[in-house]
Short mmCIF file of C-alpha atoms in Angstrom, two decimals:
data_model
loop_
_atom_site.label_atom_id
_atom_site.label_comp_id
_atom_site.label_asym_id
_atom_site.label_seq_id
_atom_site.Cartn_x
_atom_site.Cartn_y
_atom_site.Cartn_z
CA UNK A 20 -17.94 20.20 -21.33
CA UNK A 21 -18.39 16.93 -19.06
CA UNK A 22 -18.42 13.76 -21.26
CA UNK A 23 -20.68 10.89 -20.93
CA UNK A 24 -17.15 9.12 -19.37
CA UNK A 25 -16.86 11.89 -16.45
CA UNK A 26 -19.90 11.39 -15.55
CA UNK A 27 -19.82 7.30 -15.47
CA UNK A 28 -16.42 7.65 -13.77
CA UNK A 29 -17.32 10.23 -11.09
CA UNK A 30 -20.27 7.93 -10.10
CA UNK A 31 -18.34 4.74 -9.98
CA UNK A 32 -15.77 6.37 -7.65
CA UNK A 33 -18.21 8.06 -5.72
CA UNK A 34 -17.36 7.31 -1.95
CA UNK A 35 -21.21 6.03 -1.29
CA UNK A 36 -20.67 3.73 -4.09
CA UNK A 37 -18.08 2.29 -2.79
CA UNK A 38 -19.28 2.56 0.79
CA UNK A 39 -22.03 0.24 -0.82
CA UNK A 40 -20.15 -2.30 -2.07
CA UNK A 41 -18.09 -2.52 1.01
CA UNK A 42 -21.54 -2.91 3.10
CA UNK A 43 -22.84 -5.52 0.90
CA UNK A 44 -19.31 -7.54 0.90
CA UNK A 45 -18.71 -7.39 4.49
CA UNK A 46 -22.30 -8.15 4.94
CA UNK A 47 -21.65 -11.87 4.04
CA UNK A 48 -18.18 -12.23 5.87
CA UNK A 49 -18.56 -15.76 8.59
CA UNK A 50 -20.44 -15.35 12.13
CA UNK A 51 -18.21 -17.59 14.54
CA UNK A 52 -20.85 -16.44 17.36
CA UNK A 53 -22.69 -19.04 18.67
CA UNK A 54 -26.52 -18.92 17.85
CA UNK A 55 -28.29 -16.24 20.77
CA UNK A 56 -31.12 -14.38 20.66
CA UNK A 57 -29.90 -11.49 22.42
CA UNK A 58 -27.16 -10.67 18.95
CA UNK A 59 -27.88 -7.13 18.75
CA UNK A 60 -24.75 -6.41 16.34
CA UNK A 61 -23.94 -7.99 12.98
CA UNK A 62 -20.35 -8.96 12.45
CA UNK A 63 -20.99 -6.03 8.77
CA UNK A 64 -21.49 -3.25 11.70
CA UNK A 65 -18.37 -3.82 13.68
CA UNK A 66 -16.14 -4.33 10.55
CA UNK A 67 -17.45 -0.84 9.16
CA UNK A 68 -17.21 0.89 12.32
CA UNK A 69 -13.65 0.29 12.42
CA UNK A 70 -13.18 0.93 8.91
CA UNK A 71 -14.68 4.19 9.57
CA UNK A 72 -12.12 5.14 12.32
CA UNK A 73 -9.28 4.56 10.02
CA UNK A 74 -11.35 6.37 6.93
CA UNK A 75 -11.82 9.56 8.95
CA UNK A 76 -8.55 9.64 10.89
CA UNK A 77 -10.16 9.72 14.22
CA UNK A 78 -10.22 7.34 17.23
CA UNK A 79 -12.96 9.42 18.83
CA UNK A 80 -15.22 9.49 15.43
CA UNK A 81 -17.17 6.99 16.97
CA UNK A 82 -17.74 8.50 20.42
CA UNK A 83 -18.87 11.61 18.54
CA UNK A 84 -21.47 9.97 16.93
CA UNK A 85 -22.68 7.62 19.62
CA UNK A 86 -23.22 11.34 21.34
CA UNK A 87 -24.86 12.22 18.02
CA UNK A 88 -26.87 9.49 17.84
CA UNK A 89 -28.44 9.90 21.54
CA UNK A 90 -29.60 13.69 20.76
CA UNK A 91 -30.56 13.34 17.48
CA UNK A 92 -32.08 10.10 16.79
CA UNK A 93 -29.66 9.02 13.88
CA UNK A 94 -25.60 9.85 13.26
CA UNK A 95 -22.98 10.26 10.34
CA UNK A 96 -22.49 6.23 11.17
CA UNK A 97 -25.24 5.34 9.76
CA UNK A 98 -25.80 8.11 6.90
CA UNK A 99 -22.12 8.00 5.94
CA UNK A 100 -20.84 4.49 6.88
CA UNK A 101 -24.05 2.51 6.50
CA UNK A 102 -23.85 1.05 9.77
CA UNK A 103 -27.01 0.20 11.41
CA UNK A 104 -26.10 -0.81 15.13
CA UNK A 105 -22.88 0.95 16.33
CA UNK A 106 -21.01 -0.90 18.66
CA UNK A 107 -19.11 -0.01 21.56
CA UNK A 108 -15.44 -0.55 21.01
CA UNK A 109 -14.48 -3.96 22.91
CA UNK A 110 -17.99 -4.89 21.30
CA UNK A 111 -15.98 -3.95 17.95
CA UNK A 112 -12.64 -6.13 18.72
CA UNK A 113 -14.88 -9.07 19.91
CA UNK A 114 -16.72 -9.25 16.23
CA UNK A 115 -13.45 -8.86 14.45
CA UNK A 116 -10.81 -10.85 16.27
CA UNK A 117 -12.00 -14.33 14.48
CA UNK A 118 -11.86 -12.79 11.40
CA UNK A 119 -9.32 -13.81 9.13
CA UNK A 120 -7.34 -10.83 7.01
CA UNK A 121 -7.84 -12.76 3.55
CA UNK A 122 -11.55 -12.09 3.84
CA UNK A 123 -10.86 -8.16 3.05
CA UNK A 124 -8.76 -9.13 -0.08
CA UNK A 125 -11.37 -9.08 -2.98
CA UNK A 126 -12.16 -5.36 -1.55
CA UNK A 127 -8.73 -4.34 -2.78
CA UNK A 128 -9.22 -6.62 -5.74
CA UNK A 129 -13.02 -4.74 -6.64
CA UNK A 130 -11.42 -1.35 -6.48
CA UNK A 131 -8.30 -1.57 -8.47
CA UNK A 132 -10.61 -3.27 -11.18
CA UNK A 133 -12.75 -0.59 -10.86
CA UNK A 134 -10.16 1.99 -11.43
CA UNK A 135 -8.64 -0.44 -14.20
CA UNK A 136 -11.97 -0.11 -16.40
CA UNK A 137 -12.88 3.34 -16.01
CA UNK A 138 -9.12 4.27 -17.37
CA UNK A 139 -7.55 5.58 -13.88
CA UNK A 140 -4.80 2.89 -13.34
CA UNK A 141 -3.48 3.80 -17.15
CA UNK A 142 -1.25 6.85 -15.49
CA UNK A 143 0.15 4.28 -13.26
CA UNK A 144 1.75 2.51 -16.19
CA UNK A 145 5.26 3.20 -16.26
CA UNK A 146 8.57 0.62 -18.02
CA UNK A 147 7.53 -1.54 -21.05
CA UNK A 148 4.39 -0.42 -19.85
CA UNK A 149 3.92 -2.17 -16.66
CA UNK A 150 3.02 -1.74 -13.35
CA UNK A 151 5.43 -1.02 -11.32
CA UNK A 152 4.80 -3.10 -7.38
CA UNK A 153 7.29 -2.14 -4.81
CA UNK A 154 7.57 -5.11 -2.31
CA UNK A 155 8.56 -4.17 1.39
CA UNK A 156 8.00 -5.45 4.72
CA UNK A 157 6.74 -2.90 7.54
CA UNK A 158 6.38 -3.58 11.40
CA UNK A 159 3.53 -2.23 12.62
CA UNK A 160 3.01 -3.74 16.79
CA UNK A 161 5.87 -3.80 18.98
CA UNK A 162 6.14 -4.79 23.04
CA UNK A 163 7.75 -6.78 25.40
CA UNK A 164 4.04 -7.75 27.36
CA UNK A 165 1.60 -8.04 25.15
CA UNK A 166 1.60 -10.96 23.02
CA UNK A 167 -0.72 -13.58 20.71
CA UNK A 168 -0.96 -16.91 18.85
CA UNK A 169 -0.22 -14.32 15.78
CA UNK A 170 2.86 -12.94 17.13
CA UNK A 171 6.54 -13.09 15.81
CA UNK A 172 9.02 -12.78 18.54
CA UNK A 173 12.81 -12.02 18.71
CA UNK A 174 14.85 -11.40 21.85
CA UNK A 175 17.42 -8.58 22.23
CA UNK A 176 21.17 -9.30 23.60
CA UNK A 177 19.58 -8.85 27.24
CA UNK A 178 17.30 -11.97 26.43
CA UNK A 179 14.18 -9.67 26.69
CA UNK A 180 11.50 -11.01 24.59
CA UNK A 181 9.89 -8.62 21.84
CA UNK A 182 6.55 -9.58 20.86
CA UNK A 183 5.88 -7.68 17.22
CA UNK A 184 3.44 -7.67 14.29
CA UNK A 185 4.67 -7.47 10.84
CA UNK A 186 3.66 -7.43 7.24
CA UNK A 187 4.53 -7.19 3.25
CA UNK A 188 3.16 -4.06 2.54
CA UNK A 189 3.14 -3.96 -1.75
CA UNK A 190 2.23 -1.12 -3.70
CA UNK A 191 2.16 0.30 -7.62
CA UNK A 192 4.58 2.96 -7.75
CA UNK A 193 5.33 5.23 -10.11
CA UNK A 194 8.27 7.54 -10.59
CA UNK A 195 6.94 11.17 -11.47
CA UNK A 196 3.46 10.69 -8.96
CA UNK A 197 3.08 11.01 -5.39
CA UNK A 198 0.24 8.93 -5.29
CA UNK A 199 0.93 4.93 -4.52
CA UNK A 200 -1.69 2.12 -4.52
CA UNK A 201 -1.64 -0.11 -1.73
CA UNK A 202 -2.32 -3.74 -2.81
CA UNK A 203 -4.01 -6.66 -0.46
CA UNK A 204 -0.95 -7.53 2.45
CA UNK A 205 0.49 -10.45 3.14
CA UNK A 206 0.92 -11.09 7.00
CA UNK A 207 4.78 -12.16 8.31
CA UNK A 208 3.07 -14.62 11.15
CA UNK A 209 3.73 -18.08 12.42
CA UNK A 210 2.72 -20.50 9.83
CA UNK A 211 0.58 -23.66 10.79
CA UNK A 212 3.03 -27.05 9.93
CA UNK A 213 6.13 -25.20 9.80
CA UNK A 214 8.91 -25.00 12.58
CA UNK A 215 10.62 -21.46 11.49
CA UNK A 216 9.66 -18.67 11.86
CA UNK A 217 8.37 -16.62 9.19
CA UNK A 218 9.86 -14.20 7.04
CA UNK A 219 9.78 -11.10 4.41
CA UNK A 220 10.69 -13.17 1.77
CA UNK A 221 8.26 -16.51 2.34
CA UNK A 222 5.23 -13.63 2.83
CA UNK A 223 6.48 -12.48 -0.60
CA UNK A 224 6.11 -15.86 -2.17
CA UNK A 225 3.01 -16.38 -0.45
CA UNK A 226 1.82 -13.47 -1.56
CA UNK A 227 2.72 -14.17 -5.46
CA UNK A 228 1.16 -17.21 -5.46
CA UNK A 229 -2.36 -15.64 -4.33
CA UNK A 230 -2.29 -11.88 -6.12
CA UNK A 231 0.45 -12.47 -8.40
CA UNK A 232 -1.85 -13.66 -11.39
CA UNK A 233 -4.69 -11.36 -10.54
CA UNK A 234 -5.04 -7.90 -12.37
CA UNK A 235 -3.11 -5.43 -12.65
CA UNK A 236 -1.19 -7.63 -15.13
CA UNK A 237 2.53 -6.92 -16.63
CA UNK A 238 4.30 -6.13 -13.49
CA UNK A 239 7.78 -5.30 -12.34
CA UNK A 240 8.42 -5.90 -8.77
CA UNK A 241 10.91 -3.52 -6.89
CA UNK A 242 12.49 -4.71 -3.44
CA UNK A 243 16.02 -4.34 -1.24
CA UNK A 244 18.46 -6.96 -1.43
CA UNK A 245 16.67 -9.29 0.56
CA UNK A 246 14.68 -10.33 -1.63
CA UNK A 247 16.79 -10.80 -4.41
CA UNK A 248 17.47 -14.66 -4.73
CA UNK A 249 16.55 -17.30 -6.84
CA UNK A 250 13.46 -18.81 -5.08
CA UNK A 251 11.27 -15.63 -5.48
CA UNK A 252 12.82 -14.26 -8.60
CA UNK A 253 12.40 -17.99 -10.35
CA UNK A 254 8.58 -17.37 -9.37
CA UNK A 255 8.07 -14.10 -10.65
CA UNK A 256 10.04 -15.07 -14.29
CA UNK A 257 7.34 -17.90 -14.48
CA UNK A 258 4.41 -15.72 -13.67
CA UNK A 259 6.16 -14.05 -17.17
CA UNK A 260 6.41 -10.85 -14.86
CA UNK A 261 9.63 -8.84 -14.34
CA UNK A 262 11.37 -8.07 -11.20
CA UNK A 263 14.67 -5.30 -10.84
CA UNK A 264 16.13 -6.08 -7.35
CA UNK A 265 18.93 -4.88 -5.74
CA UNK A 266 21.82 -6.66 -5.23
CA UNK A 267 24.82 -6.56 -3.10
CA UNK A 268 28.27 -8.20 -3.26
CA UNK A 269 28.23 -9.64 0.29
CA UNK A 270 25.04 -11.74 -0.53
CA UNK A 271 25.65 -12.52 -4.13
CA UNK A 272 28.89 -14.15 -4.00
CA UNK A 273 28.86 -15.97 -7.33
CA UNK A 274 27.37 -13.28 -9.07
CA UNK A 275 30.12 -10.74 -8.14
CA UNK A 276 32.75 -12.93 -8.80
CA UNK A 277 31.83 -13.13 -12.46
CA UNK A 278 31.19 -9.51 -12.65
CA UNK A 279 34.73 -9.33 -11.51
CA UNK A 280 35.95 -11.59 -14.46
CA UNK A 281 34.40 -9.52 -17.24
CA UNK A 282 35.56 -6.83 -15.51
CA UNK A 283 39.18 -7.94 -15.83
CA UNK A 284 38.35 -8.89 -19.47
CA UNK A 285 37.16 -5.98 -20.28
CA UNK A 286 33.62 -7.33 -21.04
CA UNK A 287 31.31 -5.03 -19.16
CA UNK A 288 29.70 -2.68 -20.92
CA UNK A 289 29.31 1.11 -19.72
CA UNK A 290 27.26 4.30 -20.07
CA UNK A 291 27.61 8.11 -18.76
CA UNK A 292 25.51 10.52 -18.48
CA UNK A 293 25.20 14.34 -17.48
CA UNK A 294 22.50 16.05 -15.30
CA UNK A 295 21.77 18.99 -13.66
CA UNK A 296 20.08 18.80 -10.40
CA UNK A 297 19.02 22.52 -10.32
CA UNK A 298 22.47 23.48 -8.60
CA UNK A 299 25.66 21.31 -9.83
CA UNK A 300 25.93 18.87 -12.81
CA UNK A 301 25.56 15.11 -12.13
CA UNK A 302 27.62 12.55 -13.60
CA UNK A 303 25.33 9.36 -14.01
CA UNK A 304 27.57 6.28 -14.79
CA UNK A 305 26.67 2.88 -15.54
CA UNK A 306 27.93 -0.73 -15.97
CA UNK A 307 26.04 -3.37 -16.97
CA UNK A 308 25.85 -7.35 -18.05
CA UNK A 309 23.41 -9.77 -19.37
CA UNK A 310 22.70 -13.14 -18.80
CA UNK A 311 25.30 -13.76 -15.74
CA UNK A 312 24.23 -16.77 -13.00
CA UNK A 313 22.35 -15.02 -9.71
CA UNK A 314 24.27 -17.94 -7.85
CA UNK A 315 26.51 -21.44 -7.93
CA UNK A 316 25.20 -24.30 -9.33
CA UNK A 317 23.78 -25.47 -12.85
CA UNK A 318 20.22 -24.57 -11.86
CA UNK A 319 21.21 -21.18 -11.50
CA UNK A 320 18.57 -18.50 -12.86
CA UNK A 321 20.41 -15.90 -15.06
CA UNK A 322 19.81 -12.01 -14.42
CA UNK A 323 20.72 -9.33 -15.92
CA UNK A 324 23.23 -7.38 -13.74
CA UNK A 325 23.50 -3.08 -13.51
CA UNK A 326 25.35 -0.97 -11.37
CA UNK A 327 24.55 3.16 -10.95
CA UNK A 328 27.30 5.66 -9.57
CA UNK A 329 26.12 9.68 -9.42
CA UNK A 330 29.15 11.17 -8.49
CA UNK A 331 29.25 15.04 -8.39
CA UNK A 332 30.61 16.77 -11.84
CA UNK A 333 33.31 19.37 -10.18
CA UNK A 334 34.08 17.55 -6.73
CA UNK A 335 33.74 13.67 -7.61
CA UNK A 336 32.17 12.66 -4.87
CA UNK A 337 29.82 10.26 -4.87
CA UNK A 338 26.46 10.99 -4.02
CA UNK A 339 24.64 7.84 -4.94
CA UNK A 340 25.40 4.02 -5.62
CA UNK A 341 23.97 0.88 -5.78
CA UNK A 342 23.46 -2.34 -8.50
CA UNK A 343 20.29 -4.08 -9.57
CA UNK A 344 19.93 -7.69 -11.17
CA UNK A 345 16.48 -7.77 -13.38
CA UNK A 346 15.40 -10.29 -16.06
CA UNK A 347 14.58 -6.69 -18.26
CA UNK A 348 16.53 -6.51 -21.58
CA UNK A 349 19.05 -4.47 -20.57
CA UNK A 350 21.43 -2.38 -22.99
CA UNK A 351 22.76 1.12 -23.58
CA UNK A 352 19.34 2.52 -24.63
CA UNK A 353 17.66 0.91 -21.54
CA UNK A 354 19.86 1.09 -18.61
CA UNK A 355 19.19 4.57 -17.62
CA UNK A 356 15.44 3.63 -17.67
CA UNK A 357 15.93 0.89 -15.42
CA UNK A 358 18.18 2.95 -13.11
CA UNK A 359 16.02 5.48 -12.79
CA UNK A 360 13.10 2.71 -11.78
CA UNK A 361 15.30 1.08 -9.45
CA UNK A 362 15.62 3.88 -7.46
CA UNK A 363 11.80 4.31 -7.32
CA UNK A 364 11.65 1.98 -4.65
CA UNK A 365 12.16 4.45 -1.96
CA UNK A 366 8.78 5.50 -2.83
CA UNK A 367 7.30 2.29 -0.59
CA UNK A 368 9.02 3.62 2.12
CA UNK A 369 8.11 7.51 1.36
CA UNK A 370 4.79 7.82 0.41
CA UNK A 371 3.42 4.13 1.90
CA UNK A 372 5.24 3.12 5.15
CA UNK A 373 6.44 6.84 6.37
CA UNK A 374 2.59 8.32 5.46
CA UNK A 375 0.95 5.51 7.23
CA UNK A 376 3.40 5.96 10.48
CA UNK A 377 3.22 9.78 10.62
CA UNK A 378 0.16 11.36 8.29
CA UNK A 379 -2.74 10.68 10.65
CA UNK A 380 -3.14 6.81 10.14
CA UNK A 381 -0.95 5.92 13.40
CA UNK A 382 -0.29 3.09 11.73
CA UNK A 383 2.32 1.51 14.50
CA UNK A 384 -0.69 2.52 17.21
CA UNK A 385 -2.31 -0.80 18.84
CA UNK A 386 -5.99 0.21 18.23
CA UNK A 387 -6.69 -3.76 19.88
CA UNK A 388 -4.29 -6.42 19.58
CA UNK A 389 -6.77 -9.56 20.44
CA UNK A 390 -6.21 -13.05 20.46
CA UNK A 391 -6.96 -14.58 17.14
CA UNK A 392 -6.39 -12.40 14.27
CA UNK A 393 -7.71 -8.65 15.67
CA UNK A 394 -4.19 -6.93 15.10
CA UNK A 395 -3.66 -7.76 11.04
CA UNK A 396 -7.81 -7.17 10.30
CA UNK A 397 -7.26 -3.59 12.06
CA UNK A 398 -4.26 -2.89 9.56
CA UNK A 399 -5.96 -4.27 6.63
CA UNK A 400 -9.03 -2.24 6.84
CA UNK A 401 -6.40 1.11 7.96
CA UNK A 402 -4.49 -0.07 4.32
CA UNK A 403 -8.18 -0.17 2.54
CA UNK A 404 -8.58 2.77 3.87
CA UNK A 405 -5.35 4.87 2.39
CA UNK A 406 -5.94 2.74 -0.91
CA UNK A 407 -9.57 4.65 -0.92
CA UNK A 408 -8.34 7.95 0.20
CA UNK A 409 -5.46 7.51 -3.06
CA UNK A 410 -8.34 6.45 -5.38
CA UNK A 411 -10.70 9.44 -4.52
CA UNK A 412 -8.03 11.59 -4.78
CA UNK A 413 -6.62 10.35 -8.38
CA UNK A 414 -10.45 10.43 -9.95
CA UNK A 415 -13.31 11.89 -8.13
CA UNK A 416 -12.95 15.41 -8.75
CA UNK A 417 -15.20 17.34 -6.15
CA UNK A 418 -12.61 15.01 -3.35
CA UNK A 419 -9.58 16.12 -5.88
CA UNK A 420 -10.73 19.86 -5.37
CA UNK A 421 -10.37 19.68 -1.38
CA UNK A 422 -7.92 17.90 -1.12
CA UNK A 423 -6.02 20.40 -3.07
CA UNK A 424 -7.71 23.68 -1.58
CA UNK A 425 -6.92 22.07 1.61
CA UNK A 426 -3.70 21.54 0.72
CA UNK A 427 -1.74 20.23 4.28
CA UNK A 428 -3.59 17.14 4.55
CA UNK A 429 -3.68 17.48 8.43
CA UNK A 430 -6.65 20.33 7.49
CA UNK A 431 -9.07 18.49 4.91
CA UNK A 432 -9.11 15.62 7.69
CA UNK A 433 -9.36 18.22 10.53
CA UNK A 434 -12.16 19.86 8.92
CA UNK A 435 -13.74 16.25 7.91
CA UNK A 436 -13.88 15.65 11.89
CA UNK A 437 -14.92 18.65 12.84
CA UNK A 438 -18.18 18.72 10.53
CA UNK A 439 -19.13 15.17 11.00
CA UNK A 440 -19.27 16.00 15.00
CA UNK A 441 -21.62 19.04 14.95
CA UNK A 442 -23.63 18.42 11.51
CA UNK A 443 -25.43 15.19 10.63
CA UNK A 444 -24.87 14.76 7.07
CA UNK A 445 -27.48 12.40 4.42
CA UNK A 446 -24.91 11.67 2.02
CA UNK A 447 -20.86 11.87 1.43
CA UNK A 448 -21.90 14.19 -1.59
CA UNK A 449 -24.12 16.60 0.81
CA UNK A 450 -20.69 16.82 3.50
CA UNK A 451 -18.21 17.40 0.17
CA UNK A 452 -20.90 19.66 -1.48
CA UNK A 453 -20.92 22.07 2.03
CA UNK A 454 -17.26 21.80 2.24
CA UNK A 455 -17.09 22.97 -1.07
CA UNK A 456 -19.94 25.74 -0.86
CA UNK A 457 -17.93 26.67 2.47
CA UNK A 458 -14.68 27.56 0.87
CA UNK A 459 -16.83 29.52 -2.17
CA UNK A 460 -15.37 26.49 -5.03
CA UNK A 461 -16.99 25.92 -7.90
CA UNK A 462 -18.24 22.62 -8.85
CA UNK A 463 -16.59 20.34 -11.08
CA UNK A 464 -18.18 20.23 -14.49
CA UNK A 465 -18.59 16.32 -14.15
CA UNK A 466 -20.78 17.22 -10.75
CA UNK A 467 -24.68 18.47 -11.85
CA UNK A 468 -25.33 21.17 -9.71
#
């Protein structure tokens, strides 16, 4: 029996709800046309026409229903998308290129609080029930011609010049799900008053000090090495958030020498553990400290230090090692807990970077670099997207259904293209509710027939 809560959440998450909002958002975001009386398009139209590309997987979506639009009178862009005026593509890059990427942020912001009040971002809770936010930098434009203000550049040992795009790319990860939640980026770009170039770990501090105090709350942030060090992990201890880093002896001199010295005293403490993988037992061992300095000097921040070695029970050899430094409690009854979340990292690089690269987002493809800021607004809105894709697919249930009948993903989004070219659809829930009739499923209870 649907509950009064179903109901409320299935029509919060419902994508023309939230195709709504975005309308009405974007609907405000800064003109930087000069005044004509010839402005056919409004800056709202061109921002959800791209988004629309990136939503339905398809470069040519919008070709399709320009050709739709001609015959018919009307297209899935404007039932679907809401967009009133379709543009033609350079029209497209021309409204967006001034643009700056922090306008898009409160989207990201809206849906996640969305999710947070209608109980959906609960399963995402994971150690001493936070949220677990997996920092890592992605690259996502690369060449050796094409270039803009926006641009990073390094050269190779020939002295070539590569021109390249990059960003931090945080999500909320979660050890047992495949699902991740994409948070708002933060763009690795030149940075007006300062002489260096930018970098992972200045984006990351940047990026604290804008979404680091806004919900979810009660956070531990996972990254590589390279961004353990004091600056960044000094910020996140006085947000009162937690971070679990990993840490490596050739960068954290200091550190390592005093784990070295309790070593030789006999001060660190240890704990083993057996597992079976399915095929040979697993010997999971541990040493840990508390409270040891992350580097030289009096200032320095002390961390909480753990190392993990999985060697194989019969053979010894070792099939996994690294060490963490965290500002988490740490003893015998919480090391394996912490282990096991350190190595849920990967997961930004599994299901966020390696999804976006290679399961239909073509996320390294150079849909229109510009001249201003073109490049990072097409990868926020192609992030926005994924984050909505995630979100439909954790609570809206008709979605949930195909998406798991369909089960290659490749096949829903094949199927989604193929419709929205031949069949002009009034709503997203007439297109899901034909998909669904098509393939003989019955409705979720939540969904009145």
């Amino acid at each position: 029996m649907a509950t009064d809560s179903d109901n409320a959440l299935h029509q919060i998450f419902f994508l023309g709800t939230i195709i709504d909002y975005l309308g009405k958002v974007w609907g405000q975001l800064p003109d930087h046309r000069k005044p004509n009386n010839n402005t056919q398009y409004q800056i709202v139209d061109g921002v959800l026409a791209a988004f629309a590309v990136f939503f339905m997987q398809s470069p040519s979506f919008l070709a399709q229903q320009r050709t739709m639009k001609g015959k018919r009178g009307r297209s899935n862009a404007e039932t679907l998308f809401q967009i009133q005026h379709l543009p033609s593509d350079p029209q497209i890059r021309n409204l967006l290129d001034p643009l700056l990427p922090s306008y898009f942020e409160p989207a990201y912001e809206w849906l996640l609080h969305q999710l947070d009040q209608w109980g959906g971002l609960a399963s995402f809770r994971d150690y001493q029930q936070t949220f677990l936010v997996a920092l890592d930098g992605v690259t996502y434009f690369s060449s050796t011609k094409i270039s803009c203000p926006q641009c990073s550049q390094r050269q190779d040992s020939t002295g070539q010049a590569h021109y390249y795009h990059a960003a931090l790319t945080p999500v909320i990860v979660k050890p047992d799900s495949r699902h991740v939640l994409p948070l708002a980026p933060e763009f690795i770009e030149p940075q007006d008053g300062h002489a260096k170039q930018d970098c992972e770990q200045v984006a990351a501090r940047r990026w604290l000090q804008k979404q680091g105090t806004l919900p979810p709350f009660s956070r531990t942030y996972l990254a590589d090495d390279l961004f353990s060090h004091q600056p960044l992990c000094q910020q996140i201890a006085d947000q009162q958030q937690y971070f679990l880093f990993v840490c490596k002896p050739d960068s954290h001199l200091t550190l390592y020498e005093w784990v070295a010295g309790l070593e030789r005293a006999g001060s660190l403490a240890t704990h083993t553990l057996r597992r079976w993988n399915g095929k040979h037992g697993e010997l999971w061992h541990y040493r840990f400290v508390s409270q040891i300095p992350l580097r030289d000097g009096a200032d320095a921040l002390l961390v909480n230090w753990l190392e993990l070695t999985v060697t194989h029970e019969q053979t010894g050899a070792v099939l996994y090692h690294n060490a963490f430094i965290t500002n988490h409690s740490i003893s015998a009854a919480t090391v394996d807990a912490l282990g096991r979340i350190g190595r849920t990292r990967w997961k930004v690089e599994n299901e966020n970077n390696n999804v976006l690269k290679n399961r239909g987002y073509h996320f390294e493809h150079n849909f229109g670099h510009g001249q201003q800021h073109l490049s990072s607004v097409l990868c926020t809105l192609n992030l926005l997207a994924f984050l909505i894709h995630t979100l439909l697919h954790v609570v809206d249930k008709l979605y949930q259904l195909l998406r798991e009948t369909l089960a290659v993903r490749q096949t829903f989004f094949n199927d989604l293209r193929a419709l929205t070219r031949y069949i002009l659809f009034e709503s997203w829930e007439a297109l899901f509710r034909f998909m669904a009739e098509g393939l003989e499923l019955p409705l979720p209870p939540a969904i009145p027939p």
